[in-house]
Amino acid sequence: SVLVGGVTLTGSLVAWAKLKGVMSGGQIFLPGHQAINLVLLATVLVAGALALFVVPVGSLTLLYQLLAVAVLASFILGVTFAIPVGGADMPVVVSLLNSFSGIAAAMTGFVLYNNVLIISGSLVGAAGMILTIIMCRGMNRSLANVLFARFSLTGTGEKEEYVNVKSGEPVDAAIAMANANSVIIIPGYGLAAAQAQHAVRELQSMLEERGVDVRYAIHEVAGRMPGHMNVLLAEANVPYDKLFKREDIEADFKNSDVALVIGANDVVNPAALSDEQSPLYGMPILPAHEAQQAFVIKRSLAAGFAGMKNTLFESDKTLMVFGSAKEVVNGIAEELKEQ
């Protein structure tokens, strides 16, 4: 209970700090990192074994000291467990830590002889682990690769400058979508940060009134947590049958007139298909670059969690529309009203 609970607590704080931008979203490895993790794990286990099997029951001071050692080591282990994971993989770690929280609760249930904790903790732990596995499969990677693999930022790395990026205004996107037959919207964290889900829902309705087929492409790791985009769009009453999983819609981009990317970055980065040095390499993406035209709404050309340059932004078919997602989408809607 102490081991898993401690790792969950400080690991979650590291995940929060990376996702919030308080600390670097890149991978952080200490010298002898895995050896440090093994020493910390052994410290917790040895302290627990001594407390259970060696120290006399009446020696409360020594028992408390061993408990303090186990708690401190587990707290440090949570930090060293989470910091090597890059920001792009943090949604998987969040899901795994959710699972850990359930396991910690179940273990505490055994300590307290509490069946409610045991059952509810087991359910949370199992559900979190299932979701973690699903997300790893969606990224075409193993859990061990997410947690322990090192990636180089060479190749199309974050230090490369963008060239030939074309920018436009909301009116450009409005004209293209008003004359389109099919529009695929790809939501990302920028949509969540700007709370633009209701504006997007209004834009969808306006396009559908013009006979445009509007659908949403949801990537497994879009946003900051599992199911982030689904929750936001459900909040805006987007019909569930308009939401498509990546594998169910990725083949349709070639026949789509417009791909509208709202605040997403890594999940539409073509470098994942070709750049072997990229931490995204091998991850299935939403192929916005295959649509007839792509509009990307972002505040800037800043890199995503993976810290990688997004070659989609340089495509001849891509037009960047800079600004807050909510303001830009509202601007597109106003332009549609005037047409």
XYZ file of C-alpha atoms in Angstrom:
339
model
C 0.000 0.000 0.000
C 2.794 2.429 0.898
C 4.867 1.533 -2.166
C 2.131 1.874 -4.801
C 0.431 4.786 -3.047
C 3.668 6.769 -2.755
C 4.587 6.185 -6.394
C 1.062 7.208 -7.422
C 1.138 10.445 -5.425
C 4.482 11.879 -6.528
C 4.235 10.351 -10.019
C 0.916 12.159 -10.474
C 2.487 15.426 -9.310
C 5.247 15.018 -11.913
C 2.641 14.264 -14.590
C 0.721 17.393 -13.590
C 3.876 19.506 -13.669
C 4.816 18.275 -17.148
C 1.337 18.732 -18.567
C 0.996 22.160 -16.945
C 4.371 23.310 -18.233
C 5.777 23.804 -14.728
C 8.637 21.472 -15.663
C 10.087 20.371 -18.980
C 7.896 18.011 -20.961
C 10.965 16.243 -22.352
C 12.578 13.071 -21.083
C 14.726 13.485 -17.968
C 17.236 10.750 -17.159
C 19.548 10.761 -14.157
C 22.966 9.063 -14.227
C 22.346 5.385 -13.502
C 18.617 6.035 -13.571
C 17.419 2.433 -13.608
C 19.914 1.471 -10.899
C 18.501 4.269 -8.718
C 14.981 2.919 -9.283
C 16.077 -0.586 -8.276
C 17.777 0.700 -5.107
C 14.662 2.672 -4.133
C 12.399 -0.317 -4.788
C 14.691 -2.593 -2.772
C 14.730 -0.052 0.074
C 10.938 -0.100 0.332
C 10.748 -3.885 0.181
C 13.560 -4.418 2.702
C 12.066 -1.886 5.122
C 8.702 -3.624 4.838
C 10.222 -7.067 5.315
C 12.142 -5.943 8.405
C 9.018 -4.374 9.894
C 6.925 -7.487 9.280
C 9.298 -10.311 10.085
C 12.286 -9.051 12.113
C 11.434 -6.123 14.384
C 9.604 -7.122 17.588
C 5.978 -6.041 17.693
C 6.515 -3.822 20.694
C 9.314 -1.756 19.113
C 7.025 0.998 17.852
C 9.775 3.586 17.410
C 11.791 1.339 15.101
C 8.626 0.308 13.220
C 7.742 3.955 12.623
C 11.285 4.656 11.447
C 11.093 1.816 8.949
C 7.703 3.068 7.799
C 9.148 6.565 7.301
C 12.004 5.116 5.235
C 9.540 3.172 3.076
C 7.322 6.225 2.561
C 10.243 8.501 1.655
C 11.752 5.947 -0.753
C 8.396 5.371 -2.441
C 7.898 9.141 -2.857
C 11.302 9.459 -4.540
C 10.593 6.393 -6.671
C 7.409 8.032 -7.950
C 9.444 10.996 -9.186
C 12.182 8.910 -10.811
C 9.501 6.660 -12.335
C 7.680 9.544 -14.068
C 10.377 12.027 -15.131
C 11.854 9.863 -17.954
C 8.506 9.831 -19.770
C 8.164 12.436 -22.502
C 5.183 14.766 -22.535
C 3.665 13.107 -25.594
C 3.351 9.870 -23.619
C 1.933 11.451 -20.469
C -1.711 10.461 -21.188
C -0.583 6.821 -20.977
C 1.201 7.479 -17.674
C -1.872 9.262 -16.298
C -3.940 6.189 -17.137
C -1.338 3.918 -15.514
C -1.261 6.052 -12.371
C -5.064 5.850 -12.249
C -4.640 2.091 -12.208
C -2.004 2.375 -9.477
C -4.375 4.410 -7.318
C -6.882 1.558 -7.469
C -4.224 -0.986 -6.546
C -3.133 1.149 -3.583
C -6.744 1.384 -2.418
C -7.199 -2.391 -2.719
C -4.014 -3.063 -0.750
C -5.183 -0.646 1.935
C -8.449 -2.570 2.027
C -6.558 -5.718 2.973
C -4.766 -3.829 5.737
C -8.019 -2.412 7.128
C -10.175 -5.494 6.456
C -12.430 -3.284 4.337
C -14.203 -5.146 1.536
C -15.462 -1.951 -0.103
C -11.892 -0.698 -0.577
C -10.756 -4.086 -1.867
C -13.547 -4.385 -4.450
C -13.626 -0.767 -5.624
C -9.831 -0.548 -5.720
C -9.615 -3.753 -7.760
C -12.148 -2.406 -10.263
C -10.305 0.902 -10.632
C -6.973 -0.872 -10.954
C -8.221 -3.298 -13.589
C -10.054 -0.629 -15.594
C -7.028 1.668 -15.536
C -4.712 -1.111 -16.686
C -7.056 -2.124 -19.513
C -7.228 1.486 -20.702
C -3.436 1.786 -20.482
C -3.002 -1.283 -22.686
C -5.560 0.015 -25.192
C -3.749 3.358 -25.420
C -0.367 1.684 -25.881
C -1.775 -0.431 -28.692
C -3.241 2.709 -30.231
C 0.257 4.226 -30.220
C 1.713 0.999 -31.628
C 4.076 0.754 -28.672
C 4.549 -1.399 -25.609
C 4.165 -0.081 -22.078
C 7.853 -0.801 -21.433
C 8.769 1.306 -24.475
C 6.652 4.210 -23.195
C 8.181 4.064 -19.715
C 11.822 3.270 -20.414
C 12.794 4.040 -24.032
C 15.131 6.939 -24.726
C 14.592 9.116 -27.768
C 16.960 11.443 -29.565
C 15.864 14.874 -30.732
C 17.917 14.746 -33.904
C 16.430 14.596 -37.373
C 13.324 16.763 -37.556
C 13.900 17.948 -33.998
C 12.676 20.919 -32.092
C 15.695 23.065 -33.008
C 14.785 23.112 -36.688
C 13.135 26.235 -37.976
C 9.938 26.159 -39.998
C 10.115 27.207 -43.645
C 7.394 28.055 -46.163
C 4.636 28.139 -43.556
C 1.510 29.793 -44.941
C -0.875 31.611 -42.620
C -4.385 32.842 -43.247
C -7.484 34.268 -41.624
C -10.767 32.727 -40.450
C -12.401 33.876 -43.680
C -10.118 31.551 -45.668
C -11.240 28.550 -43.642
C -14.880 29.671 -43.851
C -14.805 29.879 -47.647
C -13.138 26.475 -48.001
C -15.532 24.719 -45.619
C -18.625 26.407 -47.031
C -17.782 24.922 -50.424
C -16.743 21.512 -49.113
C -18.656 18.267 -49.201
C -16.763 16.665 -46.320
C -15.018 18.209 -43.306
C -13.130 16.247 -40.668
C -12.431 18.058 -37.387
C -9.442 16.945 -35.312
C -9.666 18.274 -31.736
C -6.637 18.611 -29.477
C -5.579 20.195 -26.219
C -5.846 23.692 -27.713
C -9.595 23.155 -27.967
C -9.746 22.202 -24.292
C -7.520 25.069 -23.138
C -9.695 27.614 -24.948
C -12.963 25.882 -23.976
C -13.931 25.997 -27.641
C -16.123 22.884 -27.705
C -19.389 24.842 -27.796
C -18.106 27.107 -30.574
C -17.082 24.025 -32.564
C -20.522 22.498 -32.042
C -22.114 25.683 -33.421
C -19.758 25.624 -36.409
C -20.716 22.004 -37.048
C -24.412 22.893 -37.083
C -23.856 25.778 -39.506
C -21.913 23.584 -41.901
C -24.491 20.803 -41.751
C -27.216 23.310 -42.615
C -25.262 23.899 -45.811
C -25.175 20.156 -46.548
C -21.594 19.587 -45.451
C -20.770 16.199 -43.904
C -18.968 17.003 -40.635
C -17.227 14.345 -38.555
C -14.763 14.318 -35.669
C -11.577 12.238 -35.692
C -10.525 11.308 -32.138
C -6.983 10.105 -31.514
C -6.367 7.847 -28.528
C -3.877 10.219 -26.907
C -5.326 13.583 -27.915
C -5.486 16.005 -24.996
C -4.048 15.570 -21.524
C -5.867 12.481 -20.330
C -7.618 9.392 -21.697
C -10.937 10.267 -23.336
C -10.331 14.009 -22.939
C -11.775 14.975 -26.334
C -14.794 12.679 -26.015
C -15.745 14.271 -22.702
C -15.410 17.827 -24.000
C -17.441 17.196 -27.137
C -20.115 15.325 -25.184
C -20.348 18.371 -22.914
C -21.181 20.431 -26.025
C -23.848 17.870 -27.060
C -22.004 16.692 -30.148
C -23.868 13.545 -31.301
C -21.936 10.419 -30.429
C -22.275 9.056 -33.958
C -20.213 12.025 -35.171
C -17.192 10.888 -33.147
C -14.918 8.402 -34.888
C -11.943 6.523 -33.502
C -8.707 6.918 -35.411
C -8.802 3.492 -37.007
C -12.372 4.009 -38.189
C -11.762 7.289 -40.018
C -8.105 7.494 -41.009
C -8.787 6.016 -44.463
C -11.391 8.724 -45.168
C -8.989 11.663 -45.095
C -8.003 11.074 -48.726
C -11.594 11.724 -49.756
C -12.130 14.676 -47.418
C -12.132 18.229 -48.739
C -11.020 19.874 -45.498
C -9.264 18.693 -42.345
C -9.680 21.221 -39.533
C -7.046 20.710 -36.824
C -7.928 22.538 -33.599
C -5.070 22.694 -31.142
C -3.667 19.254 -31.954
C -0.007 18.741 -32.805
C 1.728 15.410 -32.212
C -1.282 13.318 -33.271
C -1.192 14.820 -36.784
C 2.586 14.982 -37.231
C 3.657 13.122 -40.405
C 7.136 12.733 -38.893
C 5.688 9.773 -36.990
C 5.516 7.950 -40.322
C 8.999 8.691 -41.633
C 11.445 10.097 -39.063
C 13.069 7.210 -37.218
C 14.745 9.640 -34.795
C 11.411 11.053 -33.691
C 9.926 9.965 -30.343
C 6.663 9.743 -32.285
C 8.034 7.283 -34.850
C 5.731 4.311 -35.285
C 2.759 5.976 -33.599
C -0.347 5.899 -35.798
C -1.482 9.444 -36.551
C -4.561 11.087 -38.009
C -3.432 11.767 -41.620
C -4.632 15.352 -41.958
C -1.934 15.810 -44.610
C -3.898 13.506 -46.936
C -6.974 15.763 -47.055
C -7.412 18.099 -50.014
C -6.754 21.042 -47.698
C -5.816 21.342 -44.021
C -6.431 24.272 -41.699
C -4.517 24.245 -38.413
C -5.682 26.467 -35.569
C -2.865 27.125 -33.090
C -1.611 30.021 -31.026
C 1.905 29.632 -32.448
C 4.312 27.233 -34.116
C 5.413 25.909 -30.725
C 6.233 22.207 -30.592
C 3.885 19.664 -29.091
C 4.654 17.492 -26.067
C 7.129 15.428 -28.061
C 9.196 18.558 -28.735
C 9.270 17.813 -32.449
C 8.798 19.992 -35.493
C 5.485 19.210 -37.220
C 6.027 18.849 -40.960
C 2.275 19.190 -41.549
C 2.655 22.919 -40.911
C 4.968 23.229 -43.936
C 2.749 21.313 -46.343
C 1.566 23.109 -49.478
C -1.982 22.038 -48.559
C -1.831 23.505 -45.040
C -2.904 26.970 -43.957
C -2.148 28.036 -40.389
C -4.734 30.198 -38.630
C -3.070 31.621 -35.533
C -5.021 32.513 -32.419
C -7.086 31.102 -29.589
C -9.188 28.168 -30.757
C -12.404 29.698 -29.469
C -11.784 33.092 -31.079
C -10.790 31.598 -34.416
C -13.718 29.158 -34.559
C -16.115 31.975 -33.660
C -14.510 34.042 -36.410
C -15.081 31.246 -38.928
C -18.715 31.010 -37.817
C -19.201 34.779 -38.256
C -17.744 34.608 -41.760
C -20.103 31.762 -42.624
C -23.065 33.844 -41.471
C -22.045 36.663 -43.786
C -21.695 34.449 -46.845
